[in-house]
XYZ file of C-alpha atoms in Angstrom:
722
model
C 135.894 82.521 134.628
C 135.194 79.502 136.708
C 137.035 80.673 139.454
C 135.078 84.111 139.026
C 131.840 82.172 139.086
C 132.861 80.546 142.201
C 134.052 83.722 143.737
C 130.762 85.511 143.119
C 128.555 82.711 144.046
C 130.238 82.516 147.475
C 129.591 86.082 147.906
C 126.017 86.152 146.800
C 125.715 82.898 149.299
C 127.727 84.595 152.312
C 125.147 88.064 151.875
C 122.083 85.817 151.436
C 122.501 83.903 154.442
C 123.932 87.041 156.631
C 122.699 88.750 159.563
C 122.062 91.886 157.442
C 119.933 89.903 154.784
C 117.788 87.995 157.698
C 117.390 92.309 158.870
C 116.431 93.524 156.179
C 113.563 90.547 155.077
C 112.112 90.764 158.741
C 111.789 94.734 158.775
C 110.770 94.854 154.760
C 107.849 92.454 156.065
C 106.979 94.389 158.957
C 107.101 97.685 157.669
C 105.410 96.553 154.177
C 102.777 94.342 155.789
C 99.949 97.122 157.555
C 100.360 99.513 154.804
C 99.585 96.582 152.226
C 96.351 95.285 154.453
C 95.335 98.806 155.085
C 95.509 99.767 151.232
C 93.423 96.916 150.491
C 90.619 98.310 153.487
C 91.106 101.539 151.480
C 92.385 103.486 154.369
C 95.793 103.890 152.881
C 96.965 106.795 155.188
C 96.387 104.595 158.616
C 98.432 101.966 157.178
C 101.319 104.276 156.671
C 101.303 105.608 160.148
C 101.275 102.184 161.638
C 104.288 101.295 158.964
C 105.799 104.452 160.390
C 105.643 103.116 163.928
C 107.044 99.948 162.905
C 109.959 101.612 161.165
C 110.939 103.620 164.378
C 110.506 100.788 166.162
C 113.398 98.583 164.310
C 115.704 101.447 164.631
C 117.181 99.801 168.356
C 116.469 96.379 167.280
C 120.487 95.652 166.772
C 121.501 92.101 167.302
C 121.964 91.293 171.037
C 120.417 89.271 173.745
C 116.457 89.131 173.013
C 116.077 90.987 176.704
C 118.246 93.808 175.579
C 116.153 94.276 172.117
C 112.933 94.366 173.829
C 113.732 96.792 176.463
C 115.036 98.956 174.005
C 111.627 98.433 171.540
C 109.447 99.573 174.701
C 111.663 102.246 175.617
C 111.236 103.537 171.730
C 108.052 103.192 171.517
C 107.125 104.948 174.970
C 109.733 107.988 173.823
C 107.768 107.726 170.209
C 104.255 108.383 171.663
C 105.259 110.644 174.181
C 106.984 112.963 171.405
C 104.603 112.433 168.939
C 101.747 113.605 170.849
C 103.810 116.486 172.540
C 104.800 117.507 168.747
C 101.318 117.043 167.310
C 99.876 119.218 170.128
C 101.973 122.723 169.688
C 103.218 122.476 166.045
C 101.031 125.283 165.062
C 103.211 127.491 167.235
C 106.459 128.118 165.546
C 108.128 129.073 168.929
C 107.251 126.527 170.948
C 107.927 123.961 168.146
C 111.585 125.342 168.647
C 112.089 125.453 171.803
C 111.031 121.652 171.777
C 113.451 121.165 169.089
C 115.960 122.500 171.199
C 115.268 120.763 174.371
C 114.169 117.170 172.480
C 117.345 117.423 170.629
C 120.031 118.010 173.315
C 118.091 115.262 175.665
C 117.883 112.460 173.052
C 121.838 113.184 171.675
C 122.815 113.122 175.363
C 121.810 109.557 175.477
C 124.589 108.774 173.303
C 126.674 108.176 176.646
C 124.519 105.057 177.413
C 125.902 103.181 174.037
C 124.680 102.381 170.510
C 121.565 100.956 171.505
C 120.320 103.961 173.766
C 121.895 106.414 170.889
C 119.716 104.371 168.156
C 116.234 104.855 169.963
C 117.396 108.899 170.446
C 117.346 108.739 166.758
C 114.575 107.043 165.948
C 112.625 109.141 168.574
C 113.739 112.601 167.092
C 113.106 111.138 163.589
C 109.029 110.930 164.768
C 109.571 114.678 166.169
C 110.932 115.651 162.738
C 107.946 113.837 160.675
C 105.003 114.818 162.865
C 106.440 119.111 162.758
C 104.616 119.801 159.118
C 101.434 117.552 160.461
C 98.228 119.370 160.990
C 96.151 117.805 163.775
C 92.886 118.147 165.842
C 92.987 116.543 169.451
C 90.761 113.407 167.546
C 93.015 113.196 164.653
C 96.006 113.581 166.771
C 94.584 110.843 169.466
C 94.334 108.480 166.160
C 97.731 109.105 164.675
C 99.375 108.443 168.297
C 97.217 105.214 168.371
C 98.762 103.805 164.703
C 102.465 104.643 165.795
C 102.054 102.762 168.795
C 100.057 100.051 167.131
C 102.981 99.825 164.406
C 105.391 99.695 167.425
C 104.006 96.722 169.231
C 103.516 95.095 165.503
C 107.216 95.092 165.047
C 108.317 94.331 168.172
C 105.780 91.442 168.594
C 107.156 90.174 165.014
C 110.721 90.788 165.983
C 110.512 88.640 169.180
C 108.555 86.262 167.928
C 111.251 85.537 165.506
C 113.707 85.076 168.147
C 111.536 82.674 170.263
C 110.944 80.790 166.884
C 114.758 80.992 166.229
C 116.540 81.438 169.613
C 119.920 80.518 168.676
C 119.813 82.336 165.142
C 121.461 85.801 166.030
C 124.159 83.873 168.062
C 124.650 82.122 164.719
C 125.030 85.068 162.586
C 127.106 87.023 164.825
C 129.583 83.978 165.329
C 129.270 83.138 161.126
C 130.224 86.862 160.588
C 133.398 86.391 163.337
C 134.620 83.485 161.599
C 134.644 85.001 158.411
C 136.493 88.376 159.611
C 139.094 86.077 161.259
C 139.286 84.380 157.897
C 139.827 88.110 155.923
C 142.380 88.417 158.724
C 144.857 85.183 158.258
C 144.186 86.054 154.442
C 146.189 89.017 155.209
C 149.050 87.770 157.324
C 149.190 85.636 154.749
C 150.800 88.522 152.484
C 153.617 89.086 154.250
C 154.964 85.870 153.352
C 154.217 87.478 149.669
C 157.645 88.784 148.113
C 155.576 91.104 145.906
C 153.626 92.983 148.937
C 154.549 95.960 150.701
C 154.688 94.881 153.936
C 154.097 98.761 155.802
C 151.097 98.666 153.414
C 149.873 95.183 154.649
C 150.026 96.695 158.437
C 147.988 99.042 157.392
C 145.356 96.925 156.328
C 146.048 94.548 158.734
C 145.371 96.872 161.596
C 142.168 97.902 159.838
C 140.652 94.036 159.604
C 141.866 93.881 163.321
C 139.614 96.372 164.342
C 136.858 94.461 162.189
C 137.770 91.652 164.006
C 137.784 92.857 167.601
C 134.294 94.669 166.717
C 133.067 91.807 165.750
C 134.050 89.443 169.110
C 132.521 92.261 170.840
C 129.142 91.483 169.075
C 129.348 87.870 169.498
C 129.962 88.395 173.453
C 127.276 90.445 173.956
C 124.928 88.014 172.184
C 126.553 84.775 173.655
C 126.893 85.987 177.305
C 124.133 88.415 177.956
C 121.518 85.571 176.420
C 120.490 83.127 179.535
C 118.848 81.155 177.371
C 122.655 80.298 176.004
C 124.234 80.684 179.414
C 121.684 79.249 181.585
C 120.246 76.616 180.108
C 123.204 75.055 178.335
C 121.585 72.747 175.668
C 123.651 71.386 172.688
C 123.404 73.867 170.669
C 124.535 76.447 173.514
C 127.083 74.611 173.932
C 128.430 74.320 170.441
C 128.082 78.376 170.063
C 130.366 78.960 172.961
C 133.024 76.121 172.181
C 133.167 77.787 168.428
C 133.678 81.163 170.101
C 136.244 80.095 172.092
C 138.266 77.831 169.620
C 137.807 81.238 167.352
C 139.482 83.542 169.964
C 142.036 81.150 170.457
C 143.035 80.671 166.683
C 143.045 84.154 166.354
C 145.307 84.454 168.978
C 147.544 82.087 167.404
C 146.998 84.049 164.085
C 149.026 86.928 166.032
C 151.544 84.589 167.345
C 152.871 83.794 163.665
C 154.619 87.291 163.990
C 158.147 87.816 163.439
C 160.489 89.772 161.669
C 158.950 89.527 158.457
C 161.988 91.695 156.459
C 164.452 89.509 158.034
C 162.382 86.626 157.186
C 162.038 87.856 153.465
C 165.915 88.858 153.228
C 166.901 85.281 154.685
C 164.801 82.808 153.089
C 162.982 85.127 149.972
C 165.296 83.206 147.307
C 164.491 79.424 148.797
C 161.052 79.588 147.612
C 159.838 78.425 150.819
C 157.422 81.506 151.725
C 155.533 80.389 148.926
C 154.445 77.497 150.972
C 153.655 79.183 153.941
C 151.560 81.966 151.468
C 149.653 78.615 150.395
C 148.715 77.398 153.597
C 147.799 80.547 155.832
C 145.918 81.844 152.657
C 143.985 78.599 152.516
C 143.234 78.744 156.037
C 141.733 81.987 155.742
C 139.431 80.570 152.875
C 138.600 77.414 155.282
C 137.363 80.096 158.184
C 135.338 81.758 155.368
C 134.022 78.613 154.781
C 133.149 77.707 157.840
C 131.557 80.914 158.777
C 129.327 80.781 155.684
C 128.272 77.484 156.816
C 127.317 78.680 160.280
C 125.243 81.583 158.788
C 123.467 79.278 156.781
C 122.321 76.842 159.606
C 124.427 73.753 157.707
C 127.213 71.227 159.231
C 130.336 72.631 157.894
C 132.864 70.783 155.828
C 136.270 71.016 155.226
C 137.506 72.812 152.006
C 141.090 71.590 152.361
C 143.018 68.903 153.407
C 146.300 70.329 154.894
C 147.951 67.101 156.090
C 150.014 66.927 152.259
C 150.339 70.842 152.407
C 152.261 70.521 155.772
C 154.349 67.527 154.987
C 155.185 69.345 151.629
C 156.128 72.518 153.383
C 158.334 70.754 156.522
C 160.160 68.771 153.480
C 160.818 72.387 152.178
C 161.813 73.618 155.646
C 164.560 70.755 155.967
C 166.527 71.589 153.272
C 167.081 75.025 154.838
C 169.998 76.204 156.911
C 169.448 78.036 160.212
C 165.261 77.158 159.777
C 164.404 77.123 163.777
C 162.232 80.229 163.398
C 160.443 78.633 160.067
C 159.807 75.793 162.706
C 158.165 77.579 164.859
C 155.991 79.269 162.422
C 155.232 75.914 161.025
C 154.330 75.076 164.651
C 151.816 77.807 165.013
C 150.165 76.826 161.724
C 149.217 73.407 163.085
C 147.934 75.223 166.040
C 145.791 76.860 163.973
C 144.582 74.063 161.919
C 144.076 71.971 165.281
C 141.729 74.514 166.369
C 139.511 74.626 163.208
C 139.612 70.936 163.012
C 138.503 70.937 166.844
C 135.219 73.324 165.526
C 134.272 70.596 162.981
C 134.623 67.963 165.361
C 131.931 69.594 167.403
C 129.624 69.157 164.649
C 130.263 65.347 164.837
C 129.491 65.041 168.615
C 125.940 64.593 169.366
C 126.615 65.081 172.923
C 129.206 68.229 174.001
C 128.898 67.877 177.985
C 131.869 66.037 178.224
C 134.013 69.253 176.356
C 135.420 71.289 179.444
C 134.442 74.835 178.823
C 134.309 77.905 181.348
C 131.991 78.617 184.281
C 128.641 80.921 183.717
C 130.704 82.913 186.415
C 133.633 83.338 184.110
C 131.810 84.094 181.103
C 130.065 87.046 182.173
C 133.373 88.305 182.992
C 134.286 88.493 179.208
C 130.997 91.507 178.705
C 131.142 95.019 179.448
C 127.695 96.285 181.259
C 126.393 99.552 180.676
C 124.879 101.283 183.300
C 121.832 103.405 183.014
C 122.824 105.757 185.693
C 121.506 109.090 185.897
C 124.897 110.075 187.663
C 126.678 109.356 183.950
C 124.197 111.779 182.624
C 124.938 114.337 185.075
C 128.734 113.928 184.900
C 128.559 114.775 181.347
C 126.982 117.694 181.433
C 130.018 119.941 180.801
C 131.921 121.406 177.798
C 135.098 119.137 179.001
C 132.364 116.091 177.822
C 132.475 115.566 173.867
C 129.015 114.110 173.946
C 127.717 117.098 175.441
C 129.318 119.560 173.117
C 127.746 117.487 170.498
C 124.122 117.701 172.064
C 124.290 121.157 172.250
C 125.722 121.478 168.566
C 122.472 119.026 167.485
C 120.583 121.402 168.942
C 121.366 124.828 167.479
C 121.996 122.964 164.105
C 118.454 121.713 164.226
C 116.739 125.025 164.923
C 118.606 126.072 162.190
C 117.911 123.161 159.602
C 114.262 123.946 161.121
C 114.147 127.762 160.191
C 115.629 127.322 156.770
C 112.826 124.412 156.189
C 110.120 127.025 157.084
C 111.277 129.741 154.515
C 111.685 126.681 151.944
C 109.421 126.470 149.239
C 109.156 122.466 148.879
C 106.244 120.371 150.117
C 108.906 118.038 152.252
C 111.383 120.364 153.876
C 111.827 118.118 156.835
C 114.319 116.180 154.181
C 116.760 119.234 155.493
C 116.067 118.059 159.215
C 116.428 114.891 158.519
C 119.591 114.857 156.950
C 121.031 117.084 159.649
C 119.990 114.449 162.034
C 121.736 111.435 160.706
C 124.368 113.007 159.512
C 125.730 114.923 162.299
C 128.003 113.138 164.987
C 129.857 113.496 167.657
C 133.350 113.238 165.778
C 133.841 115.581 162.899
C 135.698 112.521 160.714
C 132.480 110.714 161.062
C 130.406 113.714 160.042
C 132.257 114.112 156.947
C 132.678 110.070 156.170
C 128.047 110.150 156.673
C 128.396 113.004 154.515
C 129.827 111.998 151.272
C 128.111 108.749 151.757
C 124.767 110.469 152.193
C 125.162 112.719 149.409
C 126.558 109.911 146.783
C 123.633 107.643 147.820
C 120.999 110.363 147.428
C 122.168 111.484 143.739
C 122.393 108.421 142.524
C 119.445 106.487 143.811
C 117.332 109.786 143.173
C 118.268 109.272 139.440
C 117.640 105.485 139.469
C 114.163 106.404 141.531
C 113.799 109.056 138.472
C 114.376 106.912 135.987
C 111.791 104.004 136.916
C 109.032 106.737 137.921
C 109.151 107.983 134.196
C 109.346 104.913 132.043
C 107.868 101.979 134.509
C 104.430 102.649 134.523
C 102.945 99.170 135.367
C 102.263 99.121 139.345
C 102.858 95.600 139.759
C 106.501 96.250 138.153
C 106.817 99.480 140.289
C 106.032 97.283 143.729
C 108.630 94.834 142.222
C 111.157 97.435 142.307
C 109.776 98.715 145.648
C 110.582 95.442 148.009
C 113.602 94.927 145.947
C 114.903 98.447 147.209
C 113.151 97.917 150.924
C 114.908 94.733 151.001
C 118.491 96.253 149.837
C 117.863 99.240 152.056
C 117.316 97.670 155.484
C 119.996 94.894 154.768
C 122.504 97.405 153.981
C 121.950 100.012 156.797
C 124.447 98.320 159.100
C 126.598 96.723 156.046
C 127.323 99.634 154.118
C 125.738 103.064 154.600
C 126.319 104.573 150.789
C 124.514 101.543 149.579
C 121.521 101.583 152.031
C 121.238 105.412 150.932
C 121.360 104.114 147.347
C 118.442 101.699 147.942
C 116.383 103.893 150.442
C 115.846 106.827 147.723
C 114.255 105.276 145.135
C 112.382 103.306 147.593
C 110.917 106.170 149.058
C 110.489 108.210 145.506
C 108.245 104.643 144.312
C 106.237 104.984 147.455
C 105.274 108.213 147.252
C 104.311 107.511 143.485
C 101.751 104.979 144.844
C 99.846 107.960 146.514
C 99.958 110.316 143.464
C 102.822 112.374 144.390
C 105.468 110.346 142.047
C 106.255 113.384 139.454
C 110.603 114.179 139.033
C 110.229 117.633 140.997
C 110.016 115.133 143.869
C 113.371 113.877 142.966
C 114.808 117.325 142.456
C 113.198 118.255 146.141
C 114.828 115.351 147.534
C 118.279 115.895 146.269
C 118.609 119.860 146.919
C 117.309 119.055 150.278
C 119.837 116.577 150.998
C 122.753 118.962 149.731
C 121.357 121.868 152.284
C 121.242 119.522 155.247
C 124.406 117.915 154.249
C 126.230 121.232 153.853
C 124.715 122.990 157.307
C 126.096 119.319 158.894
C 129.700 119.964 157.477
C 129.959 123.234 158.158
C 128.031 123.112 161.978
C 130.677 120.069 162.759
C 133.688 122.482 162.130
C 132.518 125.522 163.321
C 129.708 124.842 166.220
C 131.831 123.213 169.538
C 133.695 121.020 167.382
C 135.699 117.879 168.533
C 138.718 117.278 167.303
C 140.593 113.450 167.768
C 143.850 114.570 168.653
C 143.567 116.035 172.004
C 141.450 112.200 173.034
C 144.428 110.174 171.144
C 146.620 110.588 173.900
C 144.122 109.112 176.283
C 143.569 106.135 173.897
C 147.459 105.813 173.597
C 147.594 105.429 177.219
C 145.026 102.725 177.442
C 147.018 100.876 174.471
C 150.359 101.119 176.220
C 149.000 100.098 179.709
C 147.134 96.845 178.319
C 150.297 95.800 176.361
C 152.205 96.594 180.052
C 149.525 94.330 181.742
C 149.969 91.398 178.928
C 153.622 91.390 179.003
C 153.714 91.546 183.140
C 150.590 88.538 182.891
C 153.297 86.518 180.463
C 156.477 87.310 183.077
C 154.418 85.698 185.912
C 154.631 82.616 183.516
C 157.912 83.230 182.909
C 158.627 82.685 186.497
C 156.978 79.189 187.147
C 153.752 80.683 188.547
C 151.673 79.448 185.265
C 148.908 80.634 183.542
C 145.446 81.733 185.000
C 143.484 80.669 181.642
C 140.339 83.224 182.504
C 142.551 86.287 183.903
C 144.975 86.047 180.756
C 141.741 85.801 178.175
C 140.420 89.161 180.117
C 143.856 90.878 179.659
C 143.875 89.832 176.447
C 140.271 90.966 175.455
C 141.092 94.280 176.769
C 144.357 94.592 174.873
C 142.233 94.066 171.597
C 140.048 96.388 172.659
C 142.492 99.170 173.626
C 144.075 98.501 170.024
C 140.680 98.648 168.089
C 139.844 102.199 169.726
C 143.666 103.341 168.872
C 143.469 102.460 165.706
C 139.570 103.818 165.419
C 140.860 107.263 166.878
C 143.986 107.746 164.559
C 141.560 106.571 161.647
C 138.905 109.405 162.246
C 141.697 112.014 162.636
C 143.400 111.396 159.438
C 139.669 112.319 157.783
C 140.035 115.791 159.495
C 141.262 119.058 158.388
C 145.199 118.800 157.703
C 145.697 121.507 160.396
C 144.091 119.571 163.199
C 146.269 116.678 162.242
C 149.388 116.323 164.844
C 152.128 113.488 165.134
C 150.364 111.601 162.420
C 153.391 109.687 160.995
C 154.591 108.986 164.890
C 151.347 107.934 165.788
C 151.017 105.969 163.027
C 154.579 104.317 164.400
C 153.260 103.876 167.522
C 150.038 101.737 166.731
C 152.269 99.670 164.359
C 154.741 98.944 167.225
C 151.771 98.347 169.784
C 150.797 95.578 167.455
C 154.060 93.933 166.665
C 154.257 93.964 170.879
C 151.107 92.011 171.379
C 152.410 89.607 168.311
C 155.324 88.932 169.867
C 153.945 88.505 173.609
C 151.342 86.307 171.761
C 154.076 84.281 170.095
C 155.855 83.807 173.262
C 152.946 82.968 175.061
C 152.328 79.988 172.049
C 156.232 79.061 173.439
C 155.887 78.835 177.309
C 151.965 78.149 177.775
C 152.680 74.302 176.766
C 155.679 73.514 178.901
C 155.710 71.827 182.172
C 158.129 72.114 184.740
C 159.669 74.873 183.102
C 162.667 76.163 185.046
C 163.324 79.811 185.828
C 166.169 81.422 183.497
C 167.499 84.624 185.084
C 168.543 86.121 181.635
C 165.120 85.622 180.960
C 163.504 87.820 183.528
C 166.416 90.279 183.190
C 165.012 91.211 179.538
C 161.450 91.102 180.771
C 162.168 93.612 183.277
C 163.627 95.802 180.928
C 160.944 95.496 178.449
C 158.298 96.068 181.142
C 160.560 98.942 182.451
C 160.544 100.992 179.553
C 156.836 100.332 178.839
C 156.664 102.040 182.147
C 158.246 104.905 181.699
C 156.426 105.403 178.473
C 153.184 105.060 180.047
C 154.458 107.954 182.529
C 155.032 109.990 179.698
C 151.561 109.899 178.345
C 150.122 110.363 182.279
C 149.512 113.510 181.672
C 145.205 114.245 182.374
C 144.996 110.497 183.327
C 145.352 108.012 186.005
C 148.757 107.498 187.114
C 149.831 104.098 186.627
C 151.898 101.951 189.369
C 154.498 99.410 187.889
C 154.184 95.905 189.585
C 157.656 94.416 190.705
C 158.898 91.022 188.794
C 159.918 89.148 192.143
C 161.492 85.449 191.909
C 162.232 83.499 194.743
C 165.704 82.792 194.975
C 165.519 78.783 195.502
C 163.571 78.872 192.272
C 166.459 80.765 189.844
C 168.425 78.150 188.403
C 171.315 78.362 185.850
C 169.766 76.496 183.137
C 171.473 75.032 179.975
C 170.117 76.898 177.310
C 168.207 74.621 174.931
C 166.510 75.301 171.568
C 163.278 77.069 173.440
C 165.161 78.792 175.705
C 166.897 80.405 172.965
C 163.955 80.910 170.997
C 162.075 82.507 174.319
C 165.241 84.860 174.463
C 165.263 85.568 171.102
C 161.432 86.624 171.462
C 162.028 88.893 174.670
C 164.892 90.669 172.639
C 162.133 91.274 170.147
C 159.841 92.909 172.643
C 162.921 94.657 174.760
C 163.704 96.255 171.265
C 159.781 97.458 170.439
C 159.163 98.001 173.875
C 162.762 100.548 173.413
C 161.068 102.185 170.471
C 157.630 102.840 172.014
C 159.578 104.704 174.734
C 161.178 106.905 172.022
C 158.080 107.362 169.797
C 156.297 108.407 173.553
C 159.207 111.067 174.422
C 158.678 112.333 170.677
C 155.435 112.725 170.917
C 155.758 113.978 174.353
C 158.108 116.666 173.406
C 155.764 117.681 170.456
C 152.956 118.549 172.702
C 155.301 120.601 174.971
C 157.097 122.440 172.025
C 153.311 123.081 170.598
C 151.849 124.649 173.880
C 154.683 126.504 174.684
C 153.661 128.363 171.074
C 150.160 128.778 171.872
C 150.934 130.544 175.100
């Protein structure tokens, strides 16, 4: 019972100090305050309009560099005012509104090509268009309405930027803390490979899913850390601390990948010895340690270690020494020590008052680790073709929103715009995402609607009802990026209670909300299947090609190390980053395909095996890197060169099979000058490297066979279609 309570306390603390809860509080305060002030002045309608401007401006206020947040909110305010004025000016003319819906839905949906923040702006602006359609204005009231929206937008932007200035490092701390927590969860999954009761294939799937989450979080941290000039240029102690922790977290994550071996063999050989329980315990505790570290960073507290790993390591070493043929176990133990050293390094940063003496990448190198999204008009024009999934999505949104608008015009409900809003937030570029968002929206609306109905019916005291409103608002905005179904579950009763304060709180409103959501969800789901659908499998080959190429480049860089040329750490980390990104994109693409109709899923077993094999390959390479990076004056072993050449050749052949429709790839030749080739005596490290290279070569061959099988299946399908 005590353990359950401790876990519950940890989860509550994790949430309360998270970026999500911080965002929820800020948005709730920014949205609610104008309505409260103007309600006290007897002008609640004006307060609600100002709050609407604040809500809209908060949508693109996602974690990131302050300058990007500011520019996004400014763009959102400008577009919001223009669209609100145009819509209010023509909304008495159904034909003009229909044309406006088509053009604006198409244009703003096309902004998806510029990334998530631009996509958030487009969603916010289209919401304003929808909410303005059914309102009646004269020129004076329209200008007043636009002015109140502007006031709300400027108020929220000022609040957000003020918070960022007062606590300039909090966003970075939040994202970094979340990254540590995610890596901790990854380590706990790695520990399960040493649990004899855990199915390895099932654990691989969970591990790859978690790897996607880790990579996404790493990208978020890079955006926040390396695009913020306050952090990269003004090298304060706090800024250096954040960058050093992130660098060690990345290296630690690679070390966790490098504890990868043939787990089935390890289980069969060492399972009866009982030594695997020791590995499971320590790796699981390492995951807990990182989670605790992340929570403390989020809470802006000095982290305190949970465990003393030295006794555990000594006990495990004593157990390993009793096992025959224990070389692999010793290498895993060494890797675990490296991970523990990284964690101890992170703790040591908090003890040093000054970190100037600690080496770190130059500002120029830091800039190379972030992606730059260009707002080039050429990119917009190039995507104006049906071969672009974003173009097809934009046409689909425009058509479906017109259908939703026409249905809302013949609907008897007073808030029929909810149909259009539902379509807008549910309809996504991929069918699988639309389907997932559809289910989440329906479940959240139905359950939240029942909760709202019960509160409206039984809670008559306005103070108690306002307390519920506040609670649901904070919940809705806290979970909007964390868990959409929970966010909707909170948002529905919050909206219903809000309407009750302006005299529209009867149960018919609950019924109308649920019915309109069901209508909008049904339209969006059907449209995503029939109107210019975007299926995942045609895109998979491109993702597979990029992932194979990334692993090829990763192995190629390691090959340079094997020839005695050494590592360029910055170049190596850039290659590693590209591999992680490609791996996450590939696994995400498969997940999306698995949510599509069965007749649209192709080569599922092969593609899933392809992903697992690539994960094994990158892990084997990481294990090899951990071995050779720390050797000085290493001699070149011809056997190693032959094996790695063979592996690279097989990967190149696999890439060539997937080259259809993508840019061809040239395989780099591995050359070693004759004077540097020495027939060296096989020591333990040399044998381990050869063994690891044989693993890499075997997996490369398996990948080649999988690609041949997929290529043959695609050819057969094409012949049948002809």
